[in-house]
Structures are given as C-alpha cells and as structure tokens.
Tab-separated table of C-alpha atoms in Angstrom:
chain	number	residue	atom	x	y	z
A	1	MET	CA	158.364	135.919	-122.059
A	2	ALA	CA	155.564	137.321	-124.193
A	3	ASP	CA	151.979	136.349	-123.433
A	4	PRO	CA	150.456	133.814	-125.806
A	5	ARG	CA	148.101	135.331	-128.342
A	6	GLY	CA	144.872	134.243	-129.972
A	7	CYS	CA	141.589	132.875	-128.704
A	8	LEU	CA	141.670	130.763	-125.543
A	9	LYS	CA	145.231	132.020	-124.976
A	10	ASN	CA	145.153	130.946	-121.342
A	11	SER	CA	144.140	127.358	-122.075
A	12	LEU	CA	145.851	124.390	-123.669
A	13	ILE	CA	143.518	124.369	-126.671
A	14	GLY	CA	143.932	126.555	-129.737
A	15	CYS	CA	141.565	128.009	-132.290
A	16	GLY	CA	142.096	125.138	-134.727
A	17	ALA	CA	141.266	122.537	-132.101
A	18	LEU	CA	138.157	124.503	-131.055
A	19	ILE	CA	136.931	124.680	-134.635
A	20	GLY	CA	137.638	120.972	-134.980
A	21	LEU	CA	135.494	120.210	-131.940
A	22	VAL	CA	132.628	122.280	-133.361
A	23	VAL	CA	132.867	120.455	-136.691
A	24	LEU	CA	132.991	117.107	-134.874
A	25	PHE	CA	129.879	118.042	-132.891
A	26	VAL	CA	128.005	118.998	-136.047
A	27	VAL	CA	129.043	115.735	-137.738
A	28	VAL	CA	127.910	113.695	-134.731
A	29	MET	CA	124.530	115.428	-134.593
A	30	ALA	CA	124.025	114.998	-138.328
A	31	GLY	CA	124.940	111.320	-138.009
A	32	LEU	CA	122.460	110.811	-135.193
A	33	ALA	CA	119.782	112.551	-137.235
A	34	PHE	CA	120.563	110.413	-140.286
A	35	PHE	CA	120.574	107.063	-138.494
A	36	SER	CA	117.511	107.836	-136.390
A	37	ARG	CA	115.287	109.104	-139.182
A	38	ASP	CA	114.024	105.612	-140.027
A	39	GLU	CA	114.112	104.029	-136.577
A	40	GLY	CA	111.126	105.579	-134.869
A	41	GLY	CA	108.304	105.364	-137.359
A	42	GLN	CA	105.005	107.186	-137.245
A	43	VAL	CA	102.762	106.307	-134.320
A	44	GLU	CA	99.000	106.623	-134.126
A	45	ARG	CA	98.048	106.279	-130.496
A	46	ASP	CA	94.886	106.492	-128.432
A	47	ALA	CA	96.153	108.158	-125.270
A	48	VAL	CA	93.076	107.651	-123.108
A	49	ALA	CA	92.869	103.937	-123.828
A	50	ALA	CA	96.426	103.526	-122.585
A	51	ALA	CA	95.645	105.614	-119.514
A	52	ALA	CA	92.677	103.396	-118.710
A	53	ALA	CA	94.893	100.324	-118.712
A	54	ALA	CA	97.235	102.051	-116.276
A	55	ALA	CA	94.428	102.983	-113.900
A	56	ALA	CA	94.117	99.535	-112.359
A	57	GLY	CA	96.313	100.482	-109.433
A	58	THR	CA	94.523	103.732	-108.515
A	59	THR	CA	92.463	104.434	-105.422
A	60	ILE	CA	89.564	102.260	-106.560
A	61	THR	CA	89.186	99.700	-109.309
A	62	VAL	CA	86.446	99.766	-111.953
A	63	ASP	CA	85.960	97.734	-115.097
A	64	ASP	CA	86.289	100.693	-117.473
A	65	PRO	CA	87.758	103.896	-115.960
A	66	VAL	CA	87.087	105.920	-119.112
A	67	VAL	CA	83.334	105.430	-118.602
A	68	LEU	CA	83.663	107.743	-115.594
A	69	THR	CA	84.717	110.631	-117.855
A	70	ARG	CA	81.199	110.852	-119.249
A	71	THR	CA	79.307	110.121	-116.013
A	72	HIS	CA	81.268	111.825	-113.184
A	73	PRO	CA	82.990	115.194	-112.721
A	74	GLY	CA	86.720	115.332	-113.299
A	75	ARG	CA	89.850	117.314	-113.976
A	76	VAL	CA	91.857	117.349	-117.226
A	77	ILE	CA	95.491	118.499	-117.213
A	78	LEU	CA	97.198	118.879	-120.587
A	79	ASP	CA	100.943	119.525	-120.875
A	80	LEU	CA	101.667	119.884	-124.605
A	81	ALA	CA	104.800	121.103	-126.371
A	82	GLN	CA	106.492	121.203	-129.783
A	83	GLY	CA	103.578	120.208	-131.989
A	84	GLU	CA	100.081	120.994	-133.216
A	85	PHE	CA	97.282	120.739	-130.675
A	86	ILE	CA	93.511	120.681	-131.098
A	87	LEU	CA	91.003	120.718	-128.245
A	88	GLU	CA	87.328	120.174	-129.047
A	89	PRO	CA	84.078	118.795	-127.599
A	90	ALA	CA	83.752	115.029	-127.809
A	91	ALA	CA	80.841	113.535	-129.709
A	92	PRO	CA	77.542	113.358	-127.763
A	93	GLY	CA	77.612	110.539	-125.215
A	94	GLU	CA	81.376	110.010	-125.480
A	95	GLY	CA	83.935	110.478	-122.722
A	96	LEU	CA	87.430	111.889	-122.773
A	97	SER	CA	89.369	110.973	-125.913
A	98	ALA	CA	92.809	111.706	-127.303
A	99	ARG	CA	94.434	110.779	-130.585
A	100	ALA	CA	98.068	111.556	-131.348
A	101	SER	CA	100.210	111.216	-134.450
A	102	PHE	CA	103.978	111.423	-133.941
A	103	ASP	CA	107.348	109.771	-134.459
A	104	SER	CA	108.410	107.858	-131.356
A	105	GLU	CA	112.042	108.831	-131.901
A	106	VAL	CA	111.165	112.519	-131.740
A	107	HIS	CA	108.162	112.870	-129.408
A	108	SER	CA	106.713	110.991	-126.469
A	109	LEU	CA	103.190	110.671	-125.128
A	110	THR	CA	102.552	109.832	-121.481
A	111	GLN	CA	99.337	109.830	-119.499
A	112	SER	CA	97.979	109.043	-116.071
A	113	PHE	CA	94.450	108.431	-114.856
A	114	GLU	CA	93.557	108.699	-111.165
A	115	ILE	CA	90.200	107.796	-109.675
A	116	GLN	CA	89.109	109.005	-106.248
A	117	PRO	CA	86.801	107.142	-103.816
A	118	ASP	CA	83.879	109.379	-104.837
A	119	SER	CA	84.472	108.355	-108.495
A	120	SER	CA	85.744	111.773	-109.486
A	121	TRP	CA	88.813	111.498	-111.672
A	122	THR	CA	91.922	113.312	-112.892
A	123	SER	CA	93.455	112.704	-116.308
A	124	ARG	CA	96.898	114.082	-117.137
A	125	ILE	CA	98.264	113.932	-120.693
A	126	THR	CA	101.832	114.980	-121.516
A	127	PHE	CA	102.976	115.295	-125.122
A	128	ARG	CA	106.357	116.787	-125.999
A	129	ARG	CA	109.541	116.386	-127.993
A	130	THR	CA	112.209	114.236	-126.371
A	131	MET	CA	114.836	114.557	-129.125
A	132	PRO	CA	117.244	117.500	-128.604
A	133	ALA	CA	116.253	120.550	-130.626
A	134	LEU	CA	119.473	120.644	-132.660
A	135	GLN	CA	119.249	116.958	-133.499
A	136	ALA	CA	115.609	117.417	-134.544
A	137	LEU	CA	116.692	120.281	-136.799
A	138	PHE	CA	119.371	118.141	-138.469
A	139	ARG	CA	116.851	115.328	-138.824
A	140	GLN	CA	114.489	117.660	-140.631
A	141	LEU	CA	117.287	118.881	-142.907
A	142	MET	CA	118.126	115.252	-143.723
A	143	GLY	CA	114.556	114.639	-144.877
A	144	GLY	CA	113.204	113.124	-141.654
A	145	ASP	CA	109.751	113.905	-140.277
A	146	THR	CA	109.507	115.813	-136.993
A	147	ASN	CA	105.850	116.838	-137.234
A	148	ALA	CA	103.489	115.841	-134.451
A	149	SER	CA	99.858	116.502	-133.572
A	150	ILE	CA	97.344	115.579	-130.910
A	151	THR	CA	93.567	116.016	-130.860
A	152	ILE	CA	91.751	115.867	-127.534
A	153	GLY	CA	87.990	115.562	-127.114
A	154	LEU	CA	86.425	116.740	-123.853
A	155	PRO	CA	83.200	115.192	-122.513
A	156	ALA	CA	80.232	117.553	-122.671
A	157	ASP	CA	77.902	115.929	-120.129
A	158	VAL	CA	79.940	116.261	-116.916
A	159	PRO	CA	81.563	119.237	-115.125
A	160	VAL	CA	85.282	119.446	-115.863
A	161	GLU	CA	88.144	121.540	-114.507
A	162	LEU	CA	90.519	122.244	-117.394
A	163	VAL	CA	94.225	123.099	-117.193
A	164	VAL	CA	96.178	123.511	-120.449
A	165	ARG	CA	99.863	124.325	-120.837
A	166	LEU	CA	101.135	124.923	-124.396
A	167	GLU	CA	104.745	125.570	-125.353
A	168	GLN	CA	106.528	126.029	-128.679
A	169	GLY	CA	103.643	125.022	-130.881
A	170	GLY	CA	100.278	126.012	-132.275
A	171	GLY	CA	97.053	125.347	-130.424
A	172	GLU	CA	93.343	125.608	-131.226
A	173	ALA	CA	90.596	125.164	-128.644
A	174	GLU	CA	86.828	125.132	-129.238
A	175	ILE	CA	84.940	124.820	-125.938
A	176	GLY	CA	81.412	125.777	-127.011
A	177	GLY	CA	78.710	123.613	-125.439
A	178	LEU	CA	80.997	122.076	-122.806
A	179	TRP	CA	80.368	121.951	-119.054
A	180	LEU	CA	83.512	123.593	-117.719
A	181	THR	CA	83.752	124.902	-114.174
A	182	THR	CA	87.182	126.541	-114.533
A	183	ALA	CA	89.604	126.863	-117.445
A	184	ASP	CA	93.276	127.783	-117.229
A	185	PHE	CA	95.328	128.287	-120.412
A	186	ASP	CA	99.081	128.940	-120.246
A	187	PHE	CA	100.836	129.345	-123.612
A	188	ARG	CA	104.474	130.193	-124.344
A	189	GLN	CA	106.463	130.675	-127.540
A	190	GLY	CA	103.616	129.897	-129.876
A	191	GLY	CA	100.199	130.859	-131.149
A	192	PHE	CA	96.888	129.996	-129.499
A	193	GLU	CA	93.299	130.400	-130.675
A	194	LEU	CA	90.294	130.011	-128.379
A	195	SER	CA	86.704	130.073	-129.604
A	196	VAL	CA	83.349	129.608	-127.865
A	197	ASP	CA	80.844	129.142	-130.663
A	198	ALA	CA	77.949	128.130	-128.373
A	199	PRO	CA	77.018	128.902	-124.742
A	200	LEU	CA	78.524	126.595	-122.144
A	201	ARG	CA	76.328	124.299	-120.086
A	202	GLU	CA	76.901	126.623	-117.115
A	203	PRO	CA	78.809	129.922	-116.856
A	204	LEU	CA	82.489	129.508	-116.082
A	205	GLU	CA	83.536	130.330	-112.555
A	206	ARG	CA	87.006	131.400	-113.704
A	207	LEU	CA	88.884	131.737	-116.980
A	208	ARG	CA	92.604	132.482	-117.075
A	209	LEU	CA	94.683	133.248	-120.169
A	210	HIS	CA	98.413	133.642	-119.508
A	211	GLY	CA	100.828	134.029	-122.436
A	212	ARG	CA	104.488	134.835	-122.971
A	213	MET	CA	106.289	135.285	-126.297
A	214	GLY	CA	103.265	134.380	-128.374
A	215	GLY	CA	99.966	135.563	-129.749
A	216	VAL	CA	96.401	134.717	-128.746
A	217	SER	CA	93.084	135.215	-130.508
A	218	VAL	CA	89.801	134.734	-128.622
A	219	SER	CA	86.322	134.871	-130.145
A	220	ARG	CA	82.812	134.947	-128.621
A	221	LEU	CA	84.024	134.702	-125.042
A	222	GLY	CA	80.652	135.964	-123.841
A	223	ASN	CA	79.255	132.478	-124.466
A	224	ALA	CA	81.501	131.226	-121.647
A	225	SER	CA	80.264	134.022	-119.306
A	226	PRO	CA	83.199	133.735	-116.879
A	227	ARG	CA	82.503	135.270	-113.490
A	228	VAL	CA	86.228	135.963	-113.147
A	229	LEU	CA	88.395	136.686	-116.199
A	230	ASP	CA	92.177	137.074	-115.986
A	231	VAL	CA	94.114	137.878	-119.180
A	232	ASP	CA	97.885	138.366	-118.830
A	233	CYS	CA	100.075	138.626	-121.936
A	234	GLY	CA	103.706	139.596	-122.360
A	235	MET	CA	105.990	139.990	-125.378
A	236	GLY	CA	103.168	139.286	-127.796
A	237	GLY	CA	99.777	140.362	-129.050
A	238	ALA	CA	96.251	139.517	-127.945
A	239	ASP	CA	92.882	139.947	-129.653
A	240	ILE	CA	90.113	139.284	-127.123
A	241	GLY	CA	86.563	139.171	-128.486
A	242	LEU	CA	83.869	139.383	-125.778
A	243	LYS	CA	80.787	138.984	-127.967
A	244	GLY	CA	78.330	136.230	-127.155
A	245	GLN	CA	75.516	135.472	-124.736
A	246	TRP	CA	76.537	136.951	-121.387
A	247	ARG	CA	74.514	135.556	-118.484
A	248	ASN	CA	76.134	137.273	-115.498
A	249	ASP	CA	78.483	140.030	-114.383
A	250	CYS	CA	82.223	139.549	-114.755
A	251	ASP	CA	85.239	140.757	-112.765
A	252	ALA	CA	88.061	141.076	-115.297
A	253	ARG	CA	91.730	141.965	-115.195
A	254	PHE	CA	93.669	142.754	-118.361
A	255	ARG	CA	97.451	142.930	-118.051
A	256	VAL	CA	99.998	143.450	-120.834
A	257	ARG	CA	103.797	143.691	-120.834
A	258	MET	CA	105.771	144.616	-123.961
A	259	GLY	CA	102.894	144.008	-126.339
A	260	GLY	CA	99.459	145.073	-127.449
A	261	MET	CA	95.957	143.940	-126.540
A	262	ALA	CA	92.702	144.708	-128.358
A	263	ILE	CA	89.422	143.971	-126.579
A	264	GLY	CA	86.212	143.834	-128.593
A	265	LEU	CA	83.040	144.618	-126.628
A	266	PRO	CA	79.487	143.582	-127.591
A	267	ALA	CA	76.745	146.179	-127.802
A	268	ASP	CA	74.837	144.755	-124.803
A	269	LEU	CA	77.594	144.679	-122.154
A	270	GLU	CA	78.091	147.489	-119.666
A	271	VAL	CA	81.703	148.315	-118.760
A	272	GLU	CA	82.923	149.826	-115.500
A	273	ALA	CA	86.463	150.660	-114.406
A	274	VAL	CA	87.795	149.418	-111.083
A	275	GLY	CA	90.681	151.557	-109.906
A	276	ASP	CA	92.583	154.103	-111.984
A	277	LEU	CA	92.868	153.841	-115.736
A	278	PRO	CA	95.962	154.806	-117.739
A	279	ASP	CA	95.844	158.438	-118.861
A	280	ASP	CA	95.522	157.537	-122.540
A	281	LEU	CA	92.790	154.893	-122.100
A	282	THR	CA	89.024	155.453	-122.194
A	283	LEU	CA	86.257	152.883	-121.926
A	284	PRO	CA	83.540	152.896	-124.614
A	285	VAL	CA	80.228	154.246	-123.350
A	286	LEU	CA	77.143	152.093	-123.814
A	287	ARG	CA	74.337	153.767	-125.749
A	288	ARG	CA	71.243	153.377	-123.579
A	289	SER	CA	67.579	153.383	-124.548
A	290	ASP	CA	64.554	154.018	-122.308
A	291	GLY	CA	62.983	151.029	-120.567
A	292	GLU	CA	65.899	148.663	-121.101
A	293	VAL	CA	66.413	145.669	-118.805
A	294	PRO	CA	69.556	145.577	-116.641
A	295	LEU	CA	72.576	144.435	-118.643
A	296	PRO	CA	75.524	142.315	-117.519
A	297	VAL	CA	78.416	144.402	-116.212
A	298	LEU	CA	82.092	143.914	-116.994
A	299	ARG	CA	84.181	145.370	-114.174
A	300	VAL	CA	87.725	145.848	-115.477
A	301	ARG	CA	91.141	146.406	-113.957
A	302	ILE	CA	93.908	147.539	-116.301
A	303	ASP	CA	97.629	146.996	-115.908
A	304	GLN	CA	99.927	147.899	-118.790
A	305	LYS	CA	103.677	148.457	-119.020
A	306	MET	CA	105.602	149.011	-122.250
A	307	GLY	CA	102.409	148.066	-124.029
A	308	GLU	CA	98.914	149.250	-124.871
A	309	ILE	CA	95.360	148.041	-124.266
A	310	GLU	CA	92.534	149.214	-126.509
A	311	PHE	CA	88.774	148.740	-126.071
A	312	ARG	CA	86.368	148.902	-128.980
A	313	ARG	CA	82.692	148.176	-129.658
C-alpha cells in the first residue's frame, strides 16, 4: 500500500482541515478584537494614590503613606512594557506620583507600597499589556485604540534607589536635580533616552544601563557623576554622552555585543584604560596646560564582540 501523500501525511488531518483551523483562529481573534474594542474604555489613573490605599496592611500604619516619599528615603521599582513611558522629577515639595492613560481591556496597572519600621519605603509599579499581541493587532486593525502611556514623577528631596525595566516600548527619563543613590535601567526591544540636564543632589554610587534589541541615547551623564558606571548593550546601538559637571573619579565598563557604541568625552575628563584594549581602539588624549588642577579620571574597561566601541572628544 502506497504511503499517503501531502502535508501532515502521518496524521488524521489534511491540508484543507489545517487551513480551515487557521481561518477559524483568525476569525475568532478578529471577533474578540471587534467585540472588545468598546468594552474597556480609556482609563486615567493615579497609580500612587491607589498604592497608598493598599498600604494599610504593611509593616506599620500611617495616615498618608505617600507623605513618606517626600520625607524619607525609599526604593522605586518600575516594570513597564508595551507603551510610552516618561520619568521626570516631581514638582518641588511633592512626593512620588504616577499618572497613566490606557484602555483597561488592553493594559493593566498594578502597584504595591511597603513601609518598613524605620519609615523607609518601597514602591513597585507594574504597567503592561494583558491582551494577547495578536488580538491587540486585530483590535488596532478594527479601529480600536491600543495606545498607553504612563508618566512617573520622582521626589527630589529624599535619597531614592531606582530600578527601571522597560520592554517593547519607548522610554524617556530626565533625572537632573534628583537625589538618587543608585540607578539601574534595563531596556529590551525598544528605544530609551536618558538625560541629566542638571547635577544630582549627590553623585550616584552606581549607574547601570543594560539593553538588548534596542537603542539608547544618553546625554550629560557627567552631571550624575556615577562612581561606578556599567553600560552593556547587545543587538542595538548606544550613544553615551559623558559631558557635564563631574565631581569624582569613575570606574566604568563598556560592553557591546552585535552592535555599535559611541562615547562622547568632555574636554575636562581624564581617561585611563584598565586592562587590554582592542587592537583597533585608542583612547583620546587630554590636552594639558601648565598649572591645571587635578581632573576627574574615567577608568575604563572595554569588552566588545561582533561590535565596535568608539571614543570621541
């Protein structure tokens, strides 16, 4: 007996049935997109206010937990995906704030607020798409709205540890004038822009930029004066501007995989190599003048594979 022929010849389902299942799946997804496009509605939500209401069961109880974000040190953890994200200093005298605009059928916003016995606090905000990607695509094709955005204001009068994770979206962060102790940015499958337009309250102890499948642009990083700088980018491009008011030395590592990285150096920053440099890489020499005061030193480690790092003044 001859072997059956055609696709899926060893199963009980033929090509026509397979195509029918694919068509049925597409119809179902389109139907879900059509019937859900008017169910959710646009939501304007104050995330921190909701988090404050949920803080009643934390370690200690206070009348207004959000007041602590402008009077006591804390930690902010942001987990943001599939939208537009803006991070900026809060207005003078204000604490942590967050304002989101989204469709509740497409995205969700969750937050937690923990208070420790010493009145230090941790705020975690999660904002991401809950609708399946294919259904969201059909919804958009049917005229539905899948756009979402969130703006977060950080308090400027208290020390804050900042952790930001961005995925599949665009993000902008302005941290000039803030009092950050550490800052950790992880971005994937999207673009990210970081600027430091004014010196921080105190130099950063550590700044980490870790990106995959995306691009990052950084300007005036010298105003943050990180003592430790770790930049790691893969499958994307990075433009790192180090101009600004450096107040201390910096131990830096620049790592690139399958991409390119350009590092702009200010005229008043000394650069020293730690370890071996790639054969095709040279560090710009600082032009010295007699009687100059000691300048901050950037000690760099370089790690590149299937990519290139370039320094320029």
